[in-house]
Short mmCIF file of C-alpha atoms in Angstrom, two decimals:
data_model
loop_
_atom_site.label_atom_id
_atom_site.label_comp_id
_atom_site.label_asym_id
_atom_site.label_seq_id
_atom_site.Cartn_x
_atom_site.Cartn_y
_atom_site.Cartn_z
CA MET A 292 98.27 34.76 102.61
CA ARG A 293 96.62 32.42 100.24
CA CYS A 294 97.36 31.23 97.11
CA ALA A 295 94.51 32.10 95.28
CA ARG A 296 96.95 34.90 95.82
CA PHE A 297 99.55 33.25 93.66
CA ARG A 298 97.53 31.59 91.05
CA ARG A 299 94.90 33.90 89.72
CA THR A 300 96.93 34.92 86.73
CA ARG A 301 95.99 37.42 84.09
CA ARG A 302 97.58 38.71 80.94
CA ALA A 303 97.42 42.14 79.42
CA GLY A 304 95.14 42.34 76.44
CA ALA A 305 92.23 44.14 74.92
CA VAL A 306 88.81 42.70 74.25
CA ALA A 307 86.03 44.64 72.59
CA LEU A 308 82.44 43.46 72.96
CA ALA A 309 79.89 45.09 70.66
CA SER A 310 76.44 44.90 72.22
CA ALA A 311 74.09 46.96 74.28
CA LEU A 312 76.94 47.38 76.70
CA THR A 313 80.49 48.55 76.24
CA LEU A 314 83.13 46.29 77.76
CA THR A 315 86.62 47.70 77.55
CA VAL A 316 89.83 46.16 78.75
CA LEU A 317 92.24 48.84 79.88
CA ALA A 318 95.92 48.03 79.98
CA ALA A 319 96.87 51.27 81.72
CA CYS A 320 95.98 52.10 85.31
CA GLY A 321 93.79 54.93 86.47
CA THR A 322 90.13 55.51 87.23
CA SER A 323 87.62 56.17 84.50
CA SER A 324 87.06 59.73 83.47
CA SER A 325 84.15 60.67 81.26
CA ASP A 326 81.17 62.93 80.86
CA ASP A 327 79.09 60.05 82.23
CA ASP A 328 80.93 60.27 85.54
CA ALA A 329 80.50 64.02 85.66
CA ASP A 330 76.78 63.55 85.06
CA SER A 331 76.60 60.97 87.85
CA ARG A 332 78.31 63.32 90.29
CA ALA A 333 75.78 65.98 89.48
CA SER A 334 72.71 63.77 89.61
CA GLY A 335 73.57 61.08 92.18
CA SER A 336 71.05 60.25 94.89
CA SER A 337 71.62 62.05 98.16
CA ASP A 338 70.67 58.89 100.07
CA PRO A 339 73.65 56.49 100.14
CA ALA A 340 71.46 53.69 101.48
CA ALA A 341 69.22 53.74 98.40
CA PRO A 342 70.00 51.33 95.55
CA LEU A 343 71.35 52.70 92.30
CA ASP A 344 68.72 54.34 90.11
CA PRO A 345 68.57 52.23 86.90
CA ALA A 346 68.39 55.50 84.95
CA ALA A 347 71.74 56.68 86.34
CA LYS A 348 74.37 56.95 83.62
CA VAL A 349 77.71 55.89 85.07
CA THR A 350 80.99 54.16 84.16
CA ILE A 351 83.02 51.96 86.51
CA THR A 352 86.37 50.23 86.04
CA ILE A 353 86.68 46.79 87.61
CA ASP A 354 89.80 44.83 88.46
CA CYS A 355 90.59 41.21 87.73
CA MET A 356 88.65 40.51 84.55
CA PRO A 357 89.69 37.07 83.23
CA PRO A 358 92.29 37.12 80.46
CA ALA A 359 91.65 35.76 76.99
CA ALA A 360 93.66 32.67 77.95
CA LYS A 361 90.86 31.75 80.38
CA ALA A 362 88.20 31.46 77.71
CA ALA A 363 85.43 29.98 79.86
CA GLU A 364 85.88 32.48 82.69
CA LEU A 365 85.97 35.38 80.22
CA LYS A 366 82.80 34.08 78.53
CA GLN A 367 81.06 34.07 81.90
CA TRP A 368 82.28 37.59 82.67
CA LYS A 369 80.78 38.89 79.42
CA GLU A 370 77.52 37.03 80.08
CA ASP A 371 77.32 38.51 83.56
CA VAL A 372 77.93 42.06 82.32
CA ALA A 373 75.16 41.60 79.76
CA GLU A 374 72.79 40.23 82.41
CA PHE A 375 73.70 43.02 84.81
CA ASN A 376 72.92 45.58 82.11
CA LYS A 377 69.38 44.26 81.81
CA THR A 378 68.76 45.82 85.22
CA TYR A 379 71.21 48.70 84.89
CA PRO A 380 71.31 49.55 81.16
CA ASN A 381 73.12 52.84 81.70
CA VAL A 382 76.08 51.41 83.63
CA THR A 383 79.18 50.89 81.49
CA VAL A 384 81.41 48.21 82.96
CA GLN A 385 85.03 48.54 81.96
CA GLY A 386 86.86 45.34 82.87
CA ARG A 387 90.56 45.48 83.46
CA SER A 388 93.14 42.76 83.04
CA THR A 389 96.74 43.18 84.13
CA PRO A 390 99.81 41.09 83.36
CA GLY A 391 100.56 38.28 85.78
CA GLN A 392 98.49 37.71 88.91
CA CYS A 393 95.36 39.58 89.93
CA LEU A 394 97.31 40.95 92.84
CA GLU A 395 101.09 41.06 92.99
CA PRO A 396 102.16 42.77 96.24
CA PRO A 397 104.81 45.12 94.79
CA ARG A 398 102.53 46.27 91.99
CA PHE A 399 99.60 46.57 94.38
CA THR A 400 101.62 48.78 96.72
CA ALA A 401 102.79 50.99 93.86
CA MET A 402 99.23 51.28 92.59
CA LEU A 403 97.93 52.42 95.97
CA LYS A 404 100.67 54.99 96.35
CA ALA A 405 99.99 56.36 92.86
CA LYS A 406 96.21 56.36 93.47
CA SER A 407 95.89 54.48 90.19
CA GLN A 408 93.71 51.57 91.34
CA PRO A 409 90.51 50.86 89.38
CA ASP A 410 87.19 52.06 90.77
CA VAL A 411 86.60 48.49 92.02
CA PHE A 412 89.87 46.83 92.99
CA TYR A 413 90.83 43.34 94.12
CA THR A 414 92.43 42.76 97.53
CA TYR A 415 93.26 40.08 100.06
CA PHE A 416 91.65 40.34 103.49
CA THR A 417 95.08 41.16 104.93
CA ASP A 418 95.44 44.19 102.65
CA LEU A 419 92.97 46.39 104.55
CA PRO A 420 95.58 48.13 106.79
CA GLN A 421 97.77 48.95 103.80
CA VAL A 422 94.80 50.25 101.81
CA LEU A 423 93.70 52.47 104.69
CA ASP A 424 97.26 53.70 105.28
CA ASN A 425 97.16 54.95 101.68
CA ASP A 426 93.64 56.37 102.02
CA GLY A 427 92.65 54.13 99.14
CA ALA A 428 89.18 52.72 99.89
CA GLU A 429 85.76 54.26 100.29
CA ASP A 430 83.88 53.69 103.54
CA ILE A 431 80.85 51.83 102.16
CA THR A 432 79.06 51.28 105.46
CA ALA A 433 76.14 53.57 104.55
CA TYR A 434 75.81 52.02 101.10
CA VAL A 435 75.57 48.35 102.13
CA ASN A 436 72.25 47.13 103.50
CA ASP A 437 69.59 44.53 102.79
CA ARG A 438 68.30 46.56 99.84
CA THR A 439 71.63 46.84 98.05
CA VAL A 440 72.92 43.42 99.17
CA PRO A 441 69.76 41.38 99.82
CA LEU A 442 71.63 38.36 101.23
CA LEU A 443 73.75 40.44 103.61
CA LYS A 444 72.33 38.69 106.66
CA ASP A 445 73.41 35.33 105.24
CA ILE A 446 77.09 36.26 104.82
CA ASP A 447 79.31 34.90 107.59
CA PRO A 448 79.92 37.86 109.93
CA ASN A 449 83.48 36.67 110.52
CA VAL A 450 84.17 37.14 106.81
CA LEU A 451 82.70 40.63 106.84
CA ALA A 452 84.67 41.42 110.00
CA SER A 453 87.88 40.97 108.00
CA LEU A 454 86.78 43.94 105.89
CA ARG A 455 85.88 46.25 108.76
CA HIS A 456 87.99 48.75 110.65
CA GLU A 457 86.70 50.66 113.66
CA GLY A 458 83.16 49.63 112.79
CA LYS A 459 83.34 50.81 109.18
CA LEU A 460 83.01 48.49 106.18
CA TYR A 461 85.55 48.89 103.38
CA GLY A 462 84.97 45.91 101.11
CA LEU A 463 82.77 43.00 100.03
CA PRO A 464 84.04 39.41 99.86
CA THR A 465 84.45 37.41 96.68
CA SER A 466 85.95 34.27 98.25
CA ASN A 467 87.07 32.87 101.57
CA TYR A 468 88.94 29.85 102.79
CA THR A 469 89.87 27.88 105.86
CA MET A 470 92.76 25.45 105.89
CA GLY A 471 92.48 21.71 106.34
CA LEU A 472 94.51 18.57 105.71
CA LEU A 473 94.68 17.64 102.02
CA VAL A 474 95.42 13.94 101.41
CA ASN A 475 96.42 11.76 98.50
CA ARG A 476 93.84 8.99 98.62
CA LYS A 477 95.90 6.58 96.52
CA LEU A 478 98.90 6.78 98.85
CA PHE A 479 96.69 6.51 101.94
CA GLU A 480 95.20 3.27 100.64
CA ARG A 481 98.62 1.88 99.65
CA ALA A 482 99.86 2.59 103.19
CA GLY A 483 96.85 0.86 104.77
CA LEU A 484 95.24 4.13 105.90
CA ASP A 485 91.61 5.22 105.49
CA PRO A 486 91.42 8.28 103.20
CA ASP A 487 87.89 8.98 104.43
CA SER A 488 89.24 9.42 107.97
CA PRO A 489 92.31 11.68 107.69
CA PRO A 490 94.38 12.26 110.84
CA ARG A 491 92.70 14.51 113.38
CA THR A 492 95.65 15.13 115.71
CA TRP A 493 99.29 15.96 115.02
CA GLU A 494 100.29 12.69 116.67
CA GLU A 495 98.13 10.87 114.12
CA VAL A 496 99.69 12.93 111.32
CA ARG A 497 103.14 11.83 112.45
CA THR A 498 102.11 8.17 112.57
CA ALA A 499 100.43 8.30 109.16
CA ALA A 500 103.36 10.17 107.61
CA LYS A 501 105.78 7.44 108.68
CA LYS A 502 103.60 4.75 107.10
CA ILE A 503 103.34 6.65 103.83
CA ALA A 504 107.06 7.44 103.70
CA ALA A 505 107.76 3.72 104.26
CA LEU A 506 106.34 3.10 100.77
CA GLY A 507 109.74 4.28 99.49
CA ASP A 508 110.39 5.49 95.94
CA GLY A 509 111.01 9.04 97.17
CA ILE A 510 107.51 9.41 98.64
CA ALA A 511 107.13 11.82 101.57
CA GLY A 512 104.41 11.39 104.14
CA PHE A 513 103.89 15.03 105.07
CA GLY A 514 105.11 18.22 103.43
CA GLU A 515 105.69 21.78 104.58
CA TYR A 516 106.75 25.12 103.15
CA SER A 517 109.78 27.08 104.35
CA ALA A 518 110.36 29.83 101.76
CA GLY A 519 108.68 32.77 100.04
CA ASN A 520 106.73 33.75 103.19
CA THR A 521 104.76 30.51 102.90
CA GLY A 522 106.72 28.81 105.68
CA GLY A 523 105.68 31.50 108.14
CA TRP A 524 102.13 31.28 106.86
CA HIS A 525 101.99 27.56 107.60
CA PHE A 526 103.77 27.89 110.93
CA THR A 527 100.94 30.27 111.84
CA ALA A 528 98.32 27.76 110.71
CA GLN A 529 99.87 24.97 112.77
CA LEU A 530 100.16 27.21 115.81
CA TYR A 531 96.50 28.21 115.52
CA SER A 532 95.54 24.55 115.26
CA VAL A 533 96.92 23.76 118.72
CA GLY A 534 95.49 26.87 120.35
CA GLY A 535 98.39 29.27 120.03
CA ASP A 536 98.75 32.83 118.74
CA VAL A 537 101.34 34.57 116.59
CA VAL A 538 100.75 37.98 118.19
CA ASP A 539 99.07 39.03 121.41
CA ALA A 540 95.47 40.23 121.66
CA ASP A 541 96.52 43.86 121.17
CA GLY A 542 98.58 43.02 118.11
CA GLU A 543 101.62 44.69 119.67
CA LYS A 544 103.87 41.80 120.73
CA ALA A 545 104.91 38.42 119.36
CA ALA A 546 103.16 35.52 121.08
CA PHE A 547 104.62 32.43 119.39
CA ASN A 548 107.74 31.90 121.54
CA THR A 549 105.81 29.78 124.02
CA GLY A 550 105.34 26.14 124.87
CA LEU A 551 102.87 25.79 122.01
CA GLY A 552 105.21 27.40 119.52
CA GLU A 553 108.00 25.11 120.66
CA GLN A 554 105.64 22.14 120.38
CA VAL A 555 104.93 22.93 116.71
CA ALA A 556 108.62 23.42 115.96
CA ARG A 557 109.83 20.29 117.74
CA ASN A 558 107.15 18.10 116.15
CA LEU A 559 108.20 19.23 112.67
CA HIS A 560 111.87 18.75 113.51
CA ALA A 561 111.16 15.22 114.73
CA MET A 562 109.17 14.34 111.61
CA ARG A 563 111.94 15.66 109.40
CA TRP A 564 114.98 14.18 111.14
CA GLU A 565 113.86 11.33 113.42
CA ASP A 566 111.11 9.90 111.22
CA ASP A 567 112.50 10.94 107.82
CA SER A 568 108.86 11.32 106.72
CA MET A 569 109.03 14.79 105.13
CA GLY A 570 111.36 14.15 102.22
CA LYS A 571 114.88 15.39 101.63
CA THR A 572 114.01 18.39 99.42
CA GLN A 573 113.20 21.44 101.51
CA LEU A 574 112.98 25.24 101.15
CA LEU A 575 109.67 24.65 99.38
CA LYS A 576 107.21 27.42 98.53
CA TRP A 577 103.67 27.57 97.19
CA GLY A 578 103.27 25.32 94.15
CA ASP A 579 105.94 22.81 95.16
CA LEU A 580 103.79 20.68 97.46
CA GLN A 581 100.94 20.76 94.95
CA LYS A 582 103.24 19.28 92.30
CA GLN A 583 104.45 16.59 94.72
CA ILE A 584 101.01 15.42 95.81
CA ALA A 585 99.62 15.59 92.27
CA SER A 586 102.41 13.28 91.10
CA ASP A 587 101.81 10.81 93.95
CA LYS A 588 105.05 11.73 95.74
CA LEU A 589 103.41 13.26 98.84
CA GLY A 590 100.80 11.90 101.20
CA MET A 591 99.40 15.05 102.82
CA PHE A 592 99.88 18.74 103.56
CA LEU A 593 97.92 21.69 104.90
CA ALA A 594 95.92 23.44 102.21
CA ALA A 595 92.70 25.18 101.30
CA PRO A 596 90.18 23.28 99.16
CA ASP A 597 90.75 25.35 96.03
CA ASP A 598 94.22 23.83 95.75
CA ILE A 599 92.42 20.77 94.39
CA ALA A 600 90.89 22.63 91.45
CA TYR A 601 94.28 24.17 90.71
CA MET A 602 95.99 20.79 90.63
CA VAL A 603 93.37 19.34 88.29
CA GLN A 604 93.25 22.34 85.95
CA GLN A 605 96.94 23.19 85.91
CA LEU A 606 98.77 19.98 86.79
CA GLY A 607 96.62 17.32 85.16
CA ALA A 608 95.63 15.61 88.41
CA LYS A 609 92.33 13.77 88.98
CA TYR A 610 89.73 14.97 91.49
CA GLU A 611 89.11 11.46 92.75
CA ASN A 612 92.70 11.16 93.98
CA PHE A 613 92.24 13.77 96.72
CA GLY A 614 90.38 14.09 99.98
CA MET A 615 90.30 16.54 102.89
CA GLY A 616 89.86 16.55 106.61
CA PRO A 617 89.81 19.38 109.13
CA ILE A 618 93.10 20.80 110.32
CA PRO A 619 94.71 18.47 112.89
CA GLY A 620 94.50 19.79 116.43
CA GLY A 621 91.21 21.47 115.67
CA LYS A 622 91.51 24.40 118.09
CA ALA A 623 91.32 26.93 115.25
CA THR A 624 92.29 27.16 111.61
CA LEU A 625 93.82 29.96 109.63
CA ALA A 626 91.16 31.75 107.60
CA GLY A 627 91.50 34.29 104.86
CA GLY A 628 90.13 35.29 101.53
CA ASN A 629 89.77 37.87 98.81
CA SER A 630 87.55 40.88 98.34
CA TYR A 631 86.86 43.95 96.27
CA MET A 632 87.18 47.47 97.61
CA ILE A 633 85.95 50.69 96.06
CA LYS A 634 88.29 53.54 95.32
CA LYS A 635 87.93 56.50 97.60
CA GLY A 636 86.73 59.68 95.94
CA ILE A 637 84.60 58.31 93.12
CA SER A 638 81.03 59.56 92.78
CA PRO A 639 78.14 58.23 94.90
CA ASP A 640 76.51 56.70 91.84
CA GLN A 641 79.77 54.98 90.92
CA VAL A 642 79.91 53.54 94.44
CA LYS A 643 76.32 52.33 94.10
CA ALA A 644 77.02 50.83 90.68
CA ALA A 645 80.07 49.06 92.09
CA ILE A 646 78.04 47.57 94.94
CA ALA A 647 75.27 46.54 92.55
CA TRP A 648 77.82 44.74 90.37
CA LEU A 649 79.57 43.03 93.30
CA ASN A 650 76.21 41.93 94.68
CA PHE A 651 75.22 40.39 91.35
CA LYS A 652 78.58 38.84 90.48
CA ASN A 653 79.78 37.60 93.86
CA LEU A 654 77.00 37.76 96.47
CA THR A 655 73.89 36.20 94.93
CA VAL A 656 73.12 32.50 95.25
CA GLY A 657 72.53 31.02 91.81
CA LYS A 658 74.04 33.96 89.95
CA GLY A 659 77.52 35.05 88.89
CA GLN A 660 80.20 32.98 90.57
CA PHE A 661 77.53 30.81 92.22
CA ALA A 662 75.79 29.82 88.95
CA TRP A 663 76.92 26.21 89.30
CA GLU A 664 74.85 24.78 86.45
CA ARG A 665 76.54 27.21 84.04
CA THR A 666 79.94 26.55 85.59
CA LYS A 667 79.57 22.83 84.94
CA ALA A 668 78.36 23.41 81.38
CA ASP A 669 81.43 25.55 80.71
CA GLY A 670 83.77 22.79 81.83
CA LEU A 671 84.86 24.49 85.05
CA PRO A 672 85.06 22.74 88.44
CA VAL A 673 82.02 22.42 90.68
CA GLY A 674 82.06 20.85 94.12
CA VAL A 675 85.10 22.40 95.80
CA PRO A 676 83.73 23.23 99.26
CA GLN A 677 84.92 26.84 99.27
CA PRO A 678 84.24 29.73 98.88
CA ASN A 679 81.53 29.03 101.39
CA PHE A 680 80.69 32.17 103.31
CA TRP A 681 76.95 31.52 103.29
CA LEU A 682 74.75 30.91 106.33
CA ASN A 683 71.10 29.97 106.85
CA GLY A 684 68.88 29.26 103.85
CA SER A 685 71.44 30.62 101.42
CA LYS A 686 73.93 27.99 102.57
CA SER A 687 71.41 25.19 102.15
CA GLU A 688 70.48 26.38 98.66
CA ASP A 689 74.07 26.83 97.53
CA ASP A 690 75.24 23.52 99.01
CA ALA A 691 72.42 21.69 97.22
CA ALA A 692 73.26 23.31 93.88
CA ARG A 693 76.97 22.47 94.23
CA ALA A 694 76.12 18.85 94.96
CA GLU A 695 73.63 18.63 92.08
CA HIS A 696 76.10 19.96 89.51
CA ALA A 697 79.32 18.62 91.00
CA THR A 698 82.09 17.63 88.62
CA MET A 699 84.05 15.83 91.34
CA PRO A 700 83.35 13.29 94.11
CA VAL A 701 82.21 15.66 96.85
CA GLU A 702 82.07 12.79 99.35
CA ASN A 703 85.87 12.88 99.41
CA PHE A 704 85.64 16.19 101.26
CA ARG A 705 82.81 15.21 103.60
CA THR A 706 85.05 14.92 106.67
CA PHE A 707 86.27 18.48 106.09
CA MET A 708 82.74 19.82 105.56
CA ASP A 709 81.11 17.95 108.44
CA ASN A 710 83.75 18.93 111.02
CA PRO A 711 84.23 22.69 110.61
CA VAL A 712 86.97 24.33 112.66
CA ALA A 713 86.62 27.96 113.71
CA GLY A 714 88.54 30.26 111.42
CA LYS A 715 91.06 32.72 112.77
CA ALA A 716 92.35 35.73 110.86
CA GLU A 717 95.93 36.24 109.82
CA PRO A 718 98.04 38.44 112.11
CA PRO A 719 98.72 42.15 111.51
CA LYS A 720 101.73 42.80 109.26
CA ALA A 721 101.18 39.24 108.11
CA GLN A 722 103.59 39.15 105.19
CA GLU A 723 106.42 40.74 107.17
CA ILE A 724 105.85 38.31 110.04
CA TYR A 725 105.68 35.34 107.70
CA LYS A 726 109.02 36.33 106.19
CA VAL A 727 110.59 36.21 109.65
CA LEU A 728 108.94 32.89 110.50
CA ASP A 729 110.25 31.42 107.25
CA ASN A 730 113.61 31.40 109.03
CA VAL A 731 112.19 29.26 111.83
CA MET A 732 110.72 26.78 109.36
CA SER A 733 113.80 26.62 107.14
CA GLY A 734 116.06 26.22 110.18
CA ILE A 735 114.00 23.31 111.48
CA LEU A 736 113.72 21.54 108.14
CA THR A 737 117.26 21.99 106.79
CA ASN A 738 119.40 21.66 109.93
CA LYS A 739 119.35 18.49 111.98
CA ASP A 740 121.16 20.32 114.79
CA ALA A 741 118.91 23.41 114.71
CA ASP A 742 118.73 25.37 117.98
CA ILE A 743 114.95 25.69 118.17
CA ASP A 744 114.99 27.92 121.24
CA LYS A 745 117.34 30.34 119.50
CA LEU A 746 115.32 30.30 116.26
CA LEU A 747 112.14 31.20 118.14
CA ALA A 748 113.82 33.84 120.29
CA THR A 749 115.43 35.55 117.31
CA ALA A 750 112.15 35.53 115.41
CA GLU A 751 110.34 36.92 118.44
CA SER A 752 112.74 39.88 118.63
CA GLN A 753 112.38 40.59 114.91
CA VAL A 754 108.57 40.40 114.96
CA ASN A 755 108.44 42.72 117.97
CA GLN A 756 110.41 45.25 115.95
CA ILE A 757 107.96 44.93 113.08
CA LEU A 758 104.96 45.41 115.37
CA ALA A 759 106.58 48.39 117.07
CA HIS A 760 106.66 50.22 113.74
CA GLN A 761 103.05 49.68 112.66
#
């Protein structure tokens, strides 16, 4: 669960671009259907490992095109389609915007069941089981290699592993994240704390939170979610950070009702009720903590780096007011991200065109989403340390370009970048489990007399029922 999940919003609309390419925004769902596609089915290469023939005439629909309200992002999309068509002049890219977020779970589920997803559709890493249950994605294993995705060897294998099932690859990443500790530098300094050295243990978090809360004026030292599935998401992150698991290795039984799970719960309960360092307002969900820290009413909370860009762009905050450190505890950190999958049943040339587009737009250093000089020129943020799924020379090149064109003080995030914590994937049935664990978090944070043992035991029983019906 990640909130790129919640915040990549789009609005329905139609944009026509008259040029050598045809860019069409479709408001209705459904895959493209044209004579071009029929031609591609008839003439497609028999070798799936071969790159798309530039002469192939094919149309593909692609999810998550920026809405008109995001003028700079839409400008870049159009530029990238035009650049892509210099290599593949016979590929017609039909971008699709939908009302609201790129991915809203109820709409996404309905789309899969109706088989109405675009040819290239946006997903979270945790969506793979649901997509496969609905027979929705093409197995692209044979299509993806160092000819079709030249930097394949430089993509973090743990990121790609999130898109594999039984050895088969079903998607390509567009972004990834790991969680760390986001801090308000102004409040840290006022409380006599060093914002360049955020707490590295949960004991240090507790101590720092008390100092920040002592500033008064309704300021909380540390914040947590407890509603909208985000409480369970963050309980999972904290449990990972101290070496625990939400489910067992087989993914068949709950594994959080242990000493480590109790440790997480009791520490939060103590911060809330003994220290009074978490504020009086609870039952918070995604967006609430961002507003608090952006308005200098919160000292720190667990987050991914892209929260910072959101707070600056949407809430009027300043980049220089924030810093990040690795997740306290440091045993592991919750990792996730977003990807694109390719609709099962489209023609081989459509699959190849989709992979060619995803490679250009999302998987090429210096191009598409990684064209940092252009991003800066267009007034968009540069310097947020994620997505960062590159390894080897690609990582060095991309890191250098981000630093060169940064629009924010990247040194504020140096502690996070220089002390990476191993990422750990979200559990199976993540959203259902998070909903159950919301009850643990809300019980701890709203009831001084909460029976923590009972909260954990009840949640364990409910999660075991969920896992038994996978």
